Each structure stands twice: as C-alpha cells, then as structure tokens.
Coordinates of C-alpha atoms in Angstrom, one line a residue:
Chain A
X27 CA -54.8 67.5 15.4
X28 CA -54.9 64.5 13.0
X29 CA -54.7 61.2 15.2
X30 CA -54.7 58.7 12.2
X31 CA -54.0 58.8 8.4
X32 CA -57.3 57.0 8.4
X33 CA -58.8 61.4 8.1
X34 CA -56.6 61.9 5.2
X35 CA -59.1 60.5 2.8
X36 CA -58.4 60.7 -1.2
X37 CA -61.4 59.5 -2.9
X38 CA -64.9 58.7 -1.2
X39 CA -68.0 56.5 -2.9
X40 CA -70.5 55.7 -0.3
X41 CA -68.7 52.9 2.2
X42 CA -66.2 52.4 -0.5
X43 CA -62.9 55.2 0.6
X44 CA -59.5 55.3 -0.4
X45 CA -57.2 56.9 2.5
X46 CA -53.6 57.5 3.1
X47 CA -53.4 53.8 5.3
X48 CA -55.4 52.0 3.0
X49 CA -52.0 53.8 0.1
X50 CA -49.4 54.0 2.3
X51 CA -50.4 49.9 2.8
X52 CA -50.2 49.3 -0.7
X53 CA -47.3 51.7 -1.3
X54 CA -45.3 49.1 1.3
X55 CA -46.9 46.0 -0.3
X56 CA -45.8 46.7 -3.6
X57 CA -41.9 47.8 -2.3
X58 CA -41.7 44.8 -0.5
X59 CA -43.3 42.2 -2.8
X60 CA -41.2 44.3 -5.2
X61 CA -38.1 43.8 -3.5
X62 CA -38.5 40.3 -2.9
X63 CA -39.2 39.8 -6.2
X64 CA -36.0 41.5 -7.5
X65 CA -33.7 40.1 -5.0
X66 CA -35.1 36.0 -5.1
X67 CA -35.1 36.9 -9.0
X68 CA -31.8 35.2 -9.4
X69 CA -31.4 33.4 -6.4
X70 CA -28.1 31.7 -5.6
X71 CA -27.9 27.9 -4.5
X72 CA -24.2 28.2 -4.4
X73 CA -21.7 28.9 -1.7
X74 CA -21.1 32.7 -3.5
X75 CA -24.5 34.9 -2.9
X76 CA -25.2 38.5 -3.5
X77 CA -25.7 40.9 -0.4
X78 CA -29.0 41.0 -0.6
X79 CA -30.1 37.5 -0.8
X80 CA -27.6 37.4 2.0
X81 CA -29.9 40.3 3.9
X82 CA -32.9 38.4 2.9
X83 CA -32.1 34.9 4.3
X84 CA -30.5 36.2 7.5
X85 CA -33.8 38.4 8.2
X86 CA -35.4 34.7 7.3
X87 CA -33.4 32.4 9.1
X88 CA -33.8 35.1 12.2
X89 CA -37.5 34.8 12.0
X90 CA -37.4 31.1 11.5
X91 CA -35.2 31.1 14.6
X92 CA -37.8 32.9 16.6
X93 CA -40.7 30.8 16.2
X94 CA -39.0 28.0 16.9
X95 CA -37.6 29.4 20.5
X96 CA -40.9 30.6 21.4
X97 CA -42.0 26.7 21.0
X98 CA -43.7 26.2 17.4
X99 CA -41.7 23.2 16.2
X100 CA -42.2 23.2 12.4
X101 CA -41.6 27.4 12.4
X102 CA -41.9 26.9 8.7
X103 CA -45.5 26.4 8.8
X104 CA -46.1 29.4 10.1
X105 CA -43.2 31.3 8.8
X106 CA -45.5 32.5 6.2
X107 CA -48.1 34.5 8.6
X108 CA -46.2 35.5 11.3
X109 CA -43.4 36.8 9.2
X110 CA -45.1 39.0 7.2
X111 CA -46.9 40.7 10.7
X112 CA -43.0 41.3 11.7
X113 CA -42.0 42.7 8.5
X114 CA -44.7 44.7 7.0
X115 CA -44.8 46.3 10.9
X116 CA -41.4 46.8 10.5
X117 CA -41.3 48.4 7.5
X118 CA -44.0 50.3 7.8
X119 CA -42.1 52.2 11.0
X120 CA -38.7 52.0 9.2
X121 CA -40.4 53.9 6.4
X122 CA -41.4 57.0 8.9
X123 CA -38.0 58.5 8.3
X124 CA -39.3 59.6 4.9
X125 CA -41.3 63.1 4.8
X126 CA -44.7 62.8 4.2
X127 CA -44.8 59.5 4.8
X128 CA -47.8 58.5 7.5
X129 CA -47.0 54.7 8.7
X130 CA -50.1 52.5 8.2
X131 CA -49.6 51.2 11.8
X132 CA -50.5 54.5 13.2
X133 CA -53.6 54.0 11.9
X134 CA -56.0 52.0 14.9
X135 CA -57.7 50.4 11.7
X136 CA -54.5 48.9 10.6
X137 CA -53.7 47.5 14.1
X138 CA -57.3 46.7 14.6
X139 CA -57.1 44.4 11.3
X140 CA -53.9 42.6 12.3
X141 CA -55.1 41.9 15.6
X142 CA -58.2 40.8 14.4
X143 CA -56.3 38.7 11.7
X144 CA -54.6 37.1 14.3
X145 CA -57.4 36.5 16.7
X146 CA -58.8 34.4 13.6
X147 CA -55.5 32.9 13.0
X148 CA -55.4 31.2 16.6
X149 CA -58.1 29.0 16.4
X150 CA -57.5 28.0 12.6
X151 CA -53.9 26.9 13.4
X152 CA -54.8 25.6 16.7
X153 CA -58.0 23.0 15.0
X154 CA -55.5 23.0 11.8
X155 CA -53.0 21.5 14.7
X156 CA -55.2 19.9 17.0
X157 CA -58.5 19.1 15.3
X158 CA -61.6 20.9 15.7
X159 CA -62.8 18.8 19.0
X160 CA -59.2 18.9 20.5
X161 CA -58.6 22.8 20.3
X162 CA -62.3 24.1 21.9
X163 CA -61.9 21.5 24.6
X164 CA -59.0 23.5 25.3
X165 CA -61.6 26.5 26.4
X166 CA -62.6 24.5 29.2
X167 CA -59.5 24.2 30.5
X168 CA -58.8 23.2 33.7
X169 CA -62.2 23.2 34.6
X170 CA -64.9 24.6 32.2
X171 CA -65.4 27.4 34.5
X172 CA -62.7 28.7 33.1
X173 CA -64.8 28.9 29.8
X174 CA -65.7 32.2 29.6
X175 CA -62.3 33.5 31.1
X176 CA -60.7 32.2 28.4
X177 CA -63.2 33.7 26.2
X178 CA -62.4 37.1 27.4
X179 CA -58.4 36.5 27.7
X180 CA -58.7 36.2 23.4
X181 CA -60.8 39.0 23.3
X182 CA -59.1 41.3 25.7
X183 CA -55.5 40.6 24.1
X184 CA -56.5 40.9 21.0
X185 CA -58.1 44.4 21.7
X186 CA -54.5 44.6 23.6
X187 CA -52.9 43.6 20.6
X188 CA -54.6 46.6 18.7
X189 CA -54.1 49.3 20.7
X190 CA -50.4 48.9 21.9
X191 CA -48.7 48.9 18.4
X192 CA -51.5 51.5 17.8
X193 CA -50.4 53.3 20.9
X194 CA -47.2 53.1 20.4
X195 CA -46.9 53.9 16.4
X196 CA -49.4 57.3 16.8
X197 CA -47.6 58.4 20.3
X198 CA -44.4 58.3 18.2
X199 CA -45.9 60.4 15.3
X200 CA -48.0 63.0 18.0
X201 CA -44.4 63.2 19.9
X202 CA -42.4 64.2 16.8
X203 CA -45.6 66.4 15.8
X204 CA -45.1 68.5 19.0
X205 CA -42.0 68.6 19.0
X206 CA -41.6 70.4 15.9
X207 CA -43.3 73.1 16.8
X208 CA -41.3 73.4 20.0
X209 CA -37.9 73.1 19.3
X210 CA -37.7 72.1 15.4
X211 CA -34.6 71.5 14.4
X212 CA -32.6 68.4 16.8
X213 CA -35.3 66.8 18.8
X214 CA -37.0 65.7 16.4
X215 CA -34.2 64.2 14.6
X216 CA -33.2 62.3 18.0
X217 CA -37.0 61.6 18.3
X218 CA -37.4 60.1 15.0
X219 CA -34.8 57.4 16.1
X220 CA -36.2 56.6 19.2
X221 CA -39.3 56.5 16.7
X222 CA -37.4 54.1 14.7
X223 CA -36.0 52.1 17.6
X224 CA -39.6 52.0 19.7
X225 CA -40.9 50.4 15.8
X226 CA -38.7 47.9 15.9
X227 CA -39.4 46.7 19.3
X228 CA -43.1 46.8 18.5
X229 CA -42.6 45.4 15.5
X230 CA -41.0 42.6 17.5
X231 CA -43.3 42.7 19.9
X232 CA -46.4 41.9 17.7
X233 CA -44.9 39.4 15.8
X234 CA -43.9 37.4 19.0
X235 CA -47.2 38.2 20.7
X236 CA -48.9 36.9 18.0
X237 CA -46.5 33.5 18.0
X238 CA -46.9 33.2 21.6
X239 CA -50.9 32.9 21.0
X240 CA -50.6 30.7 18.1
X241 CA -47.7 28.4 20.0
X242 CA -50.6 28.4 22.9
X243 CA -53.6 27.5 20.9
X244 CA -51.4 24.7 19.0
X245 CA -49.8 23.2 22.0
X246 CA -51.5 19.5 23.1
X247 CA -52.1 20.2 26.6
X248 CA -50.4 17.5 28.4
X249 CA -49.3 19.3 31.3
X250 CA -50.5 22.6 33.3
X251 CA -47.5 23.9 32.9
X252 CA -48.5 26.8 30.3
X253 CA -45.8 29.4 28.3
X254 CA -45.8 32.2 30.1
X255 CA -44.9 35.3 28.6
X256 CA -45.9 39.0 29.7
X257 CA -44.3 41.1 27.2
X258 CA -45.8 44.7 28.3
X259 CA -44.5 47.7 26.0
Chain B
X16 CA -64.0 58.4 14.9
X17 CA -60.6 56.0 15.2
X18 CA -62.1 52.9 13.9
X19 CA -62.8 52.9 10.2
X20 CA -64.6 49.6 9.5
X21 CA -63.7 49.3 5.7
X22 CA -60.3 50.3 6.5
X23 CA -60.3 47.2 8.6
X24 CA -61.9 44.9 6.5
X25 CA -59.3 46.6 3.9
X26 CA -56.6 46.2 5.6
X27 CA -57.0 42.6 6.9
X28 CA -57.8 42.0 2.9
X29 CA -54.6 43.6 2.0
X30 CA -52.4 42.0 4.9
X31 CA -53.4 38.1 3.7
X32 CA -52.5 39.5 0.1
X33 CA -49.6 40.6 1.5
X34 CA -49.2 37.6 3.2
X35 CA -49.3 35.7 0.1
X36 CA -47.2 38.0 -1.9
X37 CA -44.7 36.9 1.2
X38 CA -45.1 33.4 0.9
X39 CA -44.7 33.5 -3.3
X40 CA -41.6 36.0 -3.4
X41 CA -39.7 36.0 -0.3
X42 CA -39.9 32.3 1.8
X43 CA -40.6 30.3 -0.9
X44 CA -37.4 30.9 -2.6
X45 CA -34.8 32.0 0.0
X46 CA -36.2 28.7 2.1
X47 CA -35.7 26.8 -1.1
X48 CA -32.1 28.4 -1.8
X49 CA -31.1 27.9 1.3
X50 CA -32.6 24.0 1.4
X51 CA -30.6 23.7 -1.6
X52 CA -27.3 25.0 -0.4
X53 CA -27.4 23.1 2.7
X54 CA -28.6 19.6 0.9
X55 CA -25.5 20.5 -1.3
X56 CA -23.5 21.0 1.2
X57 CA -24.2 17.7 3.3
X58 CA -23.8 15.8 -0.2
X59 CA -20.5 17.6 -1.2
X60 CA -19.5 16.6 2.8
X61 CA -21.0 13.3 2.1
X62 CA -18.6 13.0 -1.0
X63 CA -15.6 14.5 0.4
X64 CA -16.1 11.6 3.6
X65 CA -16.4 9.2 0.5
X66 CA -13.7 10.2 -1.4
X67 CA -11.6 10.6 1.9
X68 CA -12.3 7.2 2.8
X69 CA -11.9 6.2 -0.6
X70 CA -8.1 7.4 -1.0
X71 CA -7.6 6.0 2.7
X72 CA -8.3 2.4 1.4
X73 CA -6.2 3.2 -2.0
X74 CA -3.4 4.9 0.1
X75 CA -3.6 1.2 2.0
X76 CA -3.9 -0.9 -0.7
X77 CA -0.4 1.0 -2.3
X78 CA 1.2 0.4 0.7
X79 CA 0.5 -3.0 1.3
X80 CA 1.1 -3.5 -2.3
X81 CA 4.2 -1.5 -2.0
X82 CA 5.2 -3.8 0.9
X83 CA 4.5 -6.8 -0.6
X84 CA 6.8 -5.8 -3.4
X85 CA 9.5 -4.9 -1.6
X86 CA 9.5 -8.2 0.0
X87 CA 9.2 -10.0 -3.1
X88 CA 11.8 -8.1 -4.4
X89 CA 14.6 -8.8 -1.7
X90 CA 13.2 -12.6 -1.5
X91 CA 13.9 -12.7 -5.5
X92 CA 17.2 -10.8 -4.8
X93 CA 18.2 -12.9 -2.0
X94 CA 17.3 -15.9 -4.2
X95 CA 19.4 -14.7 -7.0
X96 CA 22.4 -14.0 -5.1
X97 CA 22.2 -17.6 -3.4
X98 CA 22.0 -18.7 -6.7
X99 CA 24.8 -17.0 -8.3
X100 CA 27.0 -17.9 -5.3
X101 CA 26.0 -21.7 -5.5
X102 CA 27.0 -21.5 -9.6
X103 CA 29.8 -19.0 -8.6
X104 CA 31.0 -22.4 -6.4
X105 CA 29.6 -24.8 -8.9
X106 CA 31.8 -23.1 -11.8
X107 CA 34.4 -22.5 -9.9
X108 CA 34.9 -26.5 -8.6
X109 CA 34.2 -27.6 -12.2
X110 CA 37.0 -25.4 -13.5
X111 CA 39.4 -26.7 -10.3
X112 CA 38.1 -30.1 -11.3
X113 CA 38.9 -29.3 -15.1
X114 CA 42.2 -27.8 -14.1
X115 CA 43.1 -30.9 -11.9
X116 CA 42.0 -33.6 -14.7
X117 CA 43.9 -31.4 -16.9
X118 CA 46.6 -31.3 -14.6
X119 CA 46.5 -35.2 -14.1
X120 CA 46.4 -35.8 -17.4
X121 CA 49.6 -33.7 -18.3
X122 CA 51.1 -35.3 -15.5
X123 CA 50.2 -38.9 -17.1
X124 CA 51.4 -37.9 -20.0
X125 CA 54.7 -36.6 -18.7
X126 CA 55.2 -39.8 -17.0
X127 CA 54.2 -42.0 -20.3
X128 CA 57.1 -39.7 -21.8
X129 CA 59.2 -39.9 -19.1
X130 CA 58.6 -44.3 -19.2
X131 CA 58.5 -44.6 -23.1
X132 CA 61.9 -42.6 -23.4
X133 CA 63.1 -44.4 -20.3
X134 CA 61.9 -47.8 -22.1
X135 CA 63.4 -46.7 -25.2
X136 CA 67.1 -45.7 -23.7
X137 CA 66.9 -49.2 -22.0
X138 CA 65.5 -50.8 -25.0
X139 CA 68.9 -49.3 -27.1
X140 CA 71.0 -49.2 -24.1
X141 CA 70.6 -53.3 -23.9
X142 CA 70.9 -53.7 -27.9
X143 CA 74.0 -51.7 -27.7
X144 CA 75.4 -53.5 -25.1
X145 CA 74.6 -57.4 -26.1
X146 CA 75.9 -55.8 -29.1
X147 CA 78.9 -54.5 -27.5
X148 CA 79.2 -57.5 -25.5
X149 CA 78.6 -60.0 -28.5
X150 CA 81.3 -57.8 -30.2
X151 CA 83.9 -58.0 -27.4
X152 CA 83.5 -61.7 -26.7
X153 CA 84.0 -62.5 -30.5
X154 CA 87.0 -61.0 -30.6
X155 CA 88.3 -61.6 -27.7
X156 CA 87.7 -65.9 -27.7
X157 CA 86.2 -66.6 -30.5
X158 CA 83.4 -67.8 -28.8
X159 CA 79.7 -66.7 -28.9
X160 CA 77.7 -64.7 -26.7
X161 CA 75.2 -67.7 -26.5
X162 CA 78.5 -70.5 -25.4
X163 CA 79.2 -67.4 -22.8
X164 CA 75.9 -67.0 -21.9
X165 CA 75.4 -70.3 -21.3
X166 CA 78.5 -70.6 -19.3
X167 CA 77.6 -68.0 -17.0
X168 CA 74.0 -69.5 -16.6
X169 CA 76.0 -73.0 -15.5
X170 CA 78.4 -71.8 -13.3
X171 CA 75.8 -69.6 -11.9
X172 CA 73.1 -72.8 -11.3
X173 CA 76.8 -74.6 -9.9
X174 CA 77.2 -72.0 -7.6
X175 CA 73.9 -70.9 -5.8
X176 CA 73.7 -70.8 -2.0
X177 CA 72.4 -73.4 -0.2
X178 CA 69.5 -72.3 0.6
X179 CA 68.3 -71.7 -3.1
X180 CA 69.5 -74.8 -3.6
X181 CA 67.7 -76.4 -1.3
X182 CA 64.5 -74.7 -2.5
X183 CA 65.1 -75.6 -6.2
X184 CA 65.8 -79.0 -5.2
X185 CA 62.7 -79.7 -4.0
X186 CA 60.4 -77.8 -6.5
X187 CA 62.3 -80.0 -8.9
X188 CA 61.6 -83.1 -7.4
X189 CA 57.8 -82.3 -6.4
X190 CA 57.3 -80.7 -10.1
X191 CA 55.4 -82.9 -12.3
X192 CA 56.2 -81.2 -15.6
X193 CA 59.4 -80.5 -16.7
X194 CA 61.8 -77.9 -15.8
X195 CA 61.2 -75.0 -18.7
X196 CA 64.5 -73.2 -19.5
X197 CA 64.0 -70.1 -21.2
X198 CA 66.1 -68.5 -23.1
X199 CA 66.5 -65.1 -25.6
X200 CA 67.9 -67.7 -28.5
X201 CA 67.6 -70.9 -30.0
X202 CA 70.0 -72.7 -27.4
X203 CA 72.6 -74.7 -29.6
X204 CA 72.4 -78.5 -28.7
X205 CA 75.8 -78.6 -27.1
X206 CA 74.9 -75.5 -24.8
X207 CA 71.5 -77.6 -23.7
X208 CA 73.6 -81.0 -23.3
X209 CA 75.9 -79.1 -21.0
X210 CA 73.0 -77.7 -19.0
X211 CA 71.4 -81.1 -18.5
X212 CA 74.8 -82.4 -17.8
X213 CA 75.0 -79.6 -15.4
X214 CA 71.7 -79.4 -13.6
X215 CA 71.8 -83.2 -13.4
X216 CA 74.9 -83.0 -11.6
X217 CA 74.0 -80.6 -9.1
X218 CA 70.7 -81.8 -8.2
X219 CA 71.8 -85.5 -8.2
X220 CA 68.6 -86.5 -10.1
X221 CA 67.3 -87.1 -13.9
X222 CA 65.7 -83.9 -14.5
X223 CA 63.5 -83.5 -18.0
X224 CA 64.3 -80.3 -19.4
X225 CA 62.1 -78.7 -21.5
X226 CA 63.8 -76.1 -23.6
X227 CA 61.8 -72.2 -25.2
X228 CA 63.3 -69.6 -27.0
X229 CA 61.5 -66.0 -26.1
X230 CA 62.5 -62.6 -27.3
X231 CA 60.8 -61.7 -23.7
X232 CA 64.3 -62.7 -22.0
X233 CA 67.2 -60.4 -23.2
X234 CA 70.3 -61.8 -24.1
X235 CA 70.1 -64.5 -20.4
X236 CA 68.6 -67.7 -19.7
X237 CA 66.3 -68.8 -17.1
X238 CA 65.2 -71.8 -15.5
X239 CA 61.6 -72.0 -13.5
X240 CA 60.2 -74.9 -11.8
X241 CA 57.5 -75.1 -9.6
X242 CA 57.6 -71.5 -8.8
X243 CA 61.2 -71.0 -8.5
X244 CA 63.1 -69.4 -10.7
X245 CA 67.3 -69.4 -11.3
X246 CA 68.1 -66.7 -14.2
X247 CA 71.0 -64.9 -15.6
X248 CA 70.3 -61.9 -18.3
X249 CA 71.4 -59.1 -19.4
X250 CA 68.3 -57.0 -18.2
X251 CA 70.2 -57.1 -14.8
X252 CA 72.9 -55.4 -15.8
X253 CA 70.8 -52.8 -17.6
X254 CA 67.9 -52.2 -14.8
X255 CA 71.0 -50.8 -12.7
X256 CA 71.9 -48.5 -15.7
X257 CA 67.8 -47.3 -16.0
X258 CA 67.9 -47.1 -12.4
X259 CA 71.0 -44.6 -12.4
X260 CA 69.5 -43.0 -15.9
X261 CA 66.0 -42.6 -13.9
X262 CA 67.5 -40.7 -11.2
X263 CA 69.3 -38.4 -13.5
X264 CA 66.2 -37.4 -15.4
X265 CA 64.1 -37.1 -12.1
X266 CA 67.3 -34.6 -10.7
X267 CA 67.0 -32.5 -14.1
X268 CA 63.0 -32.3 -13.9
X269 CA 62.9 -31.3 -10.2
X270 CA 66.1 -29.0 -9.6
X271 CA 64.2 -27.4 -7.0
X272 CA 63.5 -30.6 -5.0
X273 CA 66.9 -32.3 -5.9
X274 CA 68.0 -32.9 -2.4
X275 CA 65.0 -34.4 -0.9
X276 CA 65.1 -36.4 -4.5
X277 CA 68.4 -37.4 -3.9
X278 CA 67.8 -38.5 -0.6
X279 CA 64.4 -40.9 -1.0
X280 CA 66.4 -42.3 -4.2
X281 CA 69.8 -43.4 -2.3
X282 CA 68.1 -46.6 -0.5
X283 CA 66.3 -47.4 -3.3
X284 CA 69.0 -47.4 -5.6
X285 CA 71.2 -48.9 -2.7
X286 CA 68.9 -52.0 -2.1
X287 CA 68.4 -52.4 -6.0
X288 CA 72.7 -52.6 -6.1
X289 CA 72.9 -55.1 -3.0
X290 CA 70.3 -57.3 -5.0
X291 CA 72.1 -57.2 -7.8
X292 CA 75.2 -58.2 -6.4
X293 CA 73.3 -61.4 -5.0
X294 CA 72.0 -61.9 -8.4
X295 CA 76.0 -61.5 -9.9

C-alpha cells in the first residue's frame, strides 16, 4: 500500500531524486503558468472580454475578496502568495479526476513544504508590516509568559497545517483505492466527487488558514480583542 | 518514511517559483486589466457627468436665448404694428386734410366763379340798363340821363325825411371841408348850379360844394359830408336784380336743399327790398 507519490521515485543520484510529486508539481506549474500565460496573452481592457479572462478575473477578484474579509486591508499585497496556496491546492485535487494522476498534496512533503512556507511567511509579512521590533514584541503578548505558548501555537499549527490537507488529500486517494477493489464500478465514481468537493474545501481551507495567520502576525495589536477563527476539517 | 526532506526543500523551491510564475502571468495582468477597465470606466462616467452637465447648461442657454428672442420678437412686432397704426392714422389725416384743402379749395374756386360771373352779369346787366335807360330817356324827352340823373338826385335831397335831414344838417354845418359830390360823370355846370341852388335851399346855409367825377359810382350821384352820405345810382336798382339773379343760381346748384334755400333767402331778400324802397 503506497501512502504518498513521494515512493514512486523516477530517477535517484545520491540526495538528489526525481519522484511523481516533485513531476506531478511541475506538471501543474507549467499548465497553470501555461494557462495564465495564454489567457492574459491578449488581455482585454474593454467592456467586451473573452470567457476566460472572465474565469480568470472572477477567480481573482474572489480571492482578492477573501483576504480582504478575513481582515488584510491592502489584499493585493498578498494576493500574490496566498493565491497561489489556493490555486495550485486546488488544482492539484481538481486534477485527481484524471487516471494516473497522483495529486502533489497527497504527498506529506508537499504539505509539509507549504506549511513550512507559510510558517516563514508569517513573521516576514508581519516585521515587513510591523517592523522587526514591533512583530516579536507581539510573542510576549499579554504578558511574556505567554512567550513560549505562542512559540508552540506557530509550531503546532503549522504542523496542523501539514497534516490536515495531507490527511485529507491521501484519505481521499486510500478511500477511492479501497474502494475499487470492493465494489469498482459507481462508488468510486461518487467517491471521486466527494474527492473533488473535500479538495475544494481544503483547498479553501489552507488558503484561509494561512491568511488568518498572516492577518494575525500583521495586525498592530491595539486591542485584546484577537480574530478568532477555528476552522477544523 | 512520509517525510522526504529534498522533496520538501523541492517543493517549497518549486511553490515560490510557482508563486512568481503567479504573480508574472496571472495577477499582474488581470489586476492591471481590470485597474484599467474600472479607471476607464470612472473616466468615461466622469465624461458622460461632463458632457451631461455640459448639454444641461447649453440646453439652458438655448432656452433662455430662445426666450429672450421670442420676447424681442413680439416687442419688435408690437413696435411695428404701433407704428404702422400711428402712420396708418398719420396718412390717413394727411389725406382727409389733403381731401378737405382740396375740397376748400374747389369750393373757393366755385365761389370766385360763382362771384366773378355774378360780378360780370351785374357788371353787363347795369351797362345794359344805363344803356337802356340813357336810350329810353333820349327818346322819350330829349333830355340826358345825366339832366335826369341829376333831377332825381335833387328831388331826392328835397325830399328826405326829417330825420336824415336833420342829421345831414348838422354834419354840414360841423364839416370843415366841403361837401364832396360824387358822381359817375363829368356833372355839366347847369346840373351843379341846380344842385347848389338846391342843397342851399334845403339846408338854408351857403354850403361849398366840391364836385368828383368816379367811374366807382354807376350811372348816380352822391353827396357825403362828415360821414353822412345822400346817394342815388343805379347800382340800387341792379343789387335787387343780383340779389334775385343770386338766389336763382344758388336754387339751380342746390336742388336738393332748395327749400331750406328758399327759406333762409326770403328775409334776406325781403329786408334788402324794404331798404330799397326807403332808398327810392
């Protein structure tokens, strides 16, 4: 039983591997950077736009929209960042309804990175926002006994981070695994879009996880009152 | 083993490429499109508000410029028509006044007719008759008119009323110059003997007589002193005839008025005839 494409390895030198998430990650880079490309080729400033520069500026203006509720007020700063974790986690479970394919997500490597690339992206932003003085100070708060709380809140929900889209994307692949050899032919069809659907909403979830800590470690501190947000999959 | 440390690091590498790729082909230019539209859109809104505003103030200005024609035009019309009434009333009282001098002017010259044909009738009807008369007298006495004339003028002075007489009397006495008899002839020096003789006899004083021939006095003689005046001529006799001829050309000009003609004529005549009968 495979857990993670991570084991389907192609070519091997030493530390240096190629495997099926490190491809199936490039694979999705270059259709995406692809697409983008081909569709913001001949972009429209006009009133009359195609319908996929349409597609592409609602999916935009969405994820614009979300930041900004969540409480980042110049969304386009980050739109850059955060945007990318929603869509390349969404495409990458979108993608699972093609055979063979083996999403990158359901790798714990893959998740493992993100996370980690957004438990390095919450201080940045927050001493890009708040200076370098302003944003540890906020460690110690409200009392500096809190200090090594805190420092075990970012590492726990970053390790959170990892393992629930992990979780989540490989429990989706297992399910549809066993299920094949049970009953092969409609579960796994009905599976596949729950699949789909539980992508989607992890997708979601990730992206506004990760906004939720970056709208936290930006945020001057002027009152106790905190965001909170439990978003539990 | 679930955690594959290069695939990590890998990963991480290849999500901020990603990340970049992103930012280059997707935000970029569907943030800048859509920047673009929407700036566009606020300007071509901005323009429209412009231009809206812009055709509110022409449509305003037209109107008021409309308005103010309109009431220039009816002031210019109401102008005009007071205008043409006043010269309608102007031309129409010179023309009356035209017509009237016109109408005056015919009627003066109907009236010098009327007088120079009257004068002329009376100017004949007197020749014909002294004629006539001078005529008559020759052959009936042998005498002439002036003797006759002279006569008449005699007996007349011999036989005025008291009254006259009275008057006379005392111009001649308070007169200074002498008594001027007129008379239409050269008076032959019996005829002014016998009126001395005469008018000495009557008025009981010497009277100085001053004796003048005019053509003025028709076929008569007249005596004046002091105001007064005794005369006897033939123009008496024919003022009665113009009188009667006047009446007949007034009845054949105004047929249509001939009674009330008739009637303011009838005193006048009728006084004229008493006075006449005096003067006889």
């Amino acid at each position: 039983m495979r857990l993670s494409p991570d084991e389907i390895i192609f070519w091997q030198h030493g530390f240096l591997k190629l495997n099926a998430t490190i491809l199936f990650t490039w694979g999705l880079m270059l259709v995406l950077a692809v697409a983008s490309k081909l569709i913001t080729h001949r972009l429209s400033i006009g009133l009359k736009r195609s319908r996929w520069q349409n597609l592409l500026e609602i999916i935009v203006t969405a994820i614009e929209k979300q930041i900004e509720e969540v409480g980042l007020s110049q969304p386009r700063k980050y739109l850059g960042f955060l945007g990318t974790l929603f869509l390349f986690v969404g495409a990458a479970s979108l993608c699972t309804v093609i055979p063979g394919y083996e999403s990158p997500t359901g790798s714990l490597s893959t998740t493992a990175a993100l996370a980690l690339c957004v438990f390095v992206a919450v201080p940045l932003f927050g001493i890009w926002e708040r200076g370098m003085g302003g944003y540890l100070t906020s460690y110690m708060k409200p009392t500096f006994i809190m200090l090594p709380f805190n420092i075990i809140s970012e590492l726990s929900r970053t390790l959170a981070l990892a393992v629930r889209l992990f979780g989540n994307m490989m429990s989706g692949a297992m399910i549809i695994g066993i299920l094949l050899t049970i009953t092969p032919f409609l579960f796994p069809i009905v599976m596949t879009l729950l699949g789909l659907l539980t992508g989607m909403v992890q997708a979601y979830i990730f992206f506004i996880l990760a906004t939720v800590y970056i709208a936290a470690g930006t945020r001057v501190r002027k009152s106790t009152a905190e965001p909170k947000v439990n978003i539990e999959a | 083993m679930l955690i594959d440390w290069f695939t990590i690091l890998a990963q991480a590498i290849n999500f901020m490429l990603l990340v970049w790729l992103m930012k280059r082909f997707l935000y970029k230019p569907i943030l800048h499109a859509i920047d673009e539209r929407e700036k566009r859109i606020t300007k071509e809104l901005a323009d429209a508000d412009t231009k809206r505003s812009e055709a509110e103030k022409e449509r305003e200005r037209f109107q008021k410029k409309n308005e103010d024609f309109d009431r220039h035009r009816d002031e210019l019309l109401s102008k005009v028509n007071n205008e043409a009434k006043s010269e309608r009333q102007r031309l129409l009282d010179e023309a009356r006044q035209a017509a009237d001098v016109l109408r005056t002017k015919r009627q003066d010259a109907l009236k010098r007719e009327q007088q120079s044909l009257n004068d002329e009738i009376t100017r004949r009807t007197r020749r014909e008759v002294f004629a006539i008369a001078r005529k008559t007298l020759t052959d009936l006495s042998g005498t002439s008119l002036e003797e006759v004339i002279s006569e008449v003028f005699i007996r007349r002075v011999r036989e005025l009323n008291n009254e006259t007489r009275e008057d006379l009397a005392t111009a001649l006495k308070t007169s200074s110059e002498p008594v001027l008899v007129r008379s239409a002839f050269e008076l032959p020096s019996e005829q002014r003997s016998a009126i001395q003789r005469a008018l000495n006899e009557e008025f009981s004083i010497e009277i100085q007589v001053r004796f003048e021939s005019t053509p003025e006095v028709i076929s008569g003689i007249e005596l004046t002193s002091n105001g007064r005046k005794v005369s006897w001529s033939i123009a008496d006799y024919l003022t009665s005839l113009e009188e009667s001829i006047d009446e007949l050309l007034k009845e054949q000009s105004r047929p249509e008025v001939q009674s009330e003609a008739k009637a303011a004529l009838k005193p006048e005549s009728g006084t004229k005839s008493t006075a006449l009968e005096e003067h006889k």
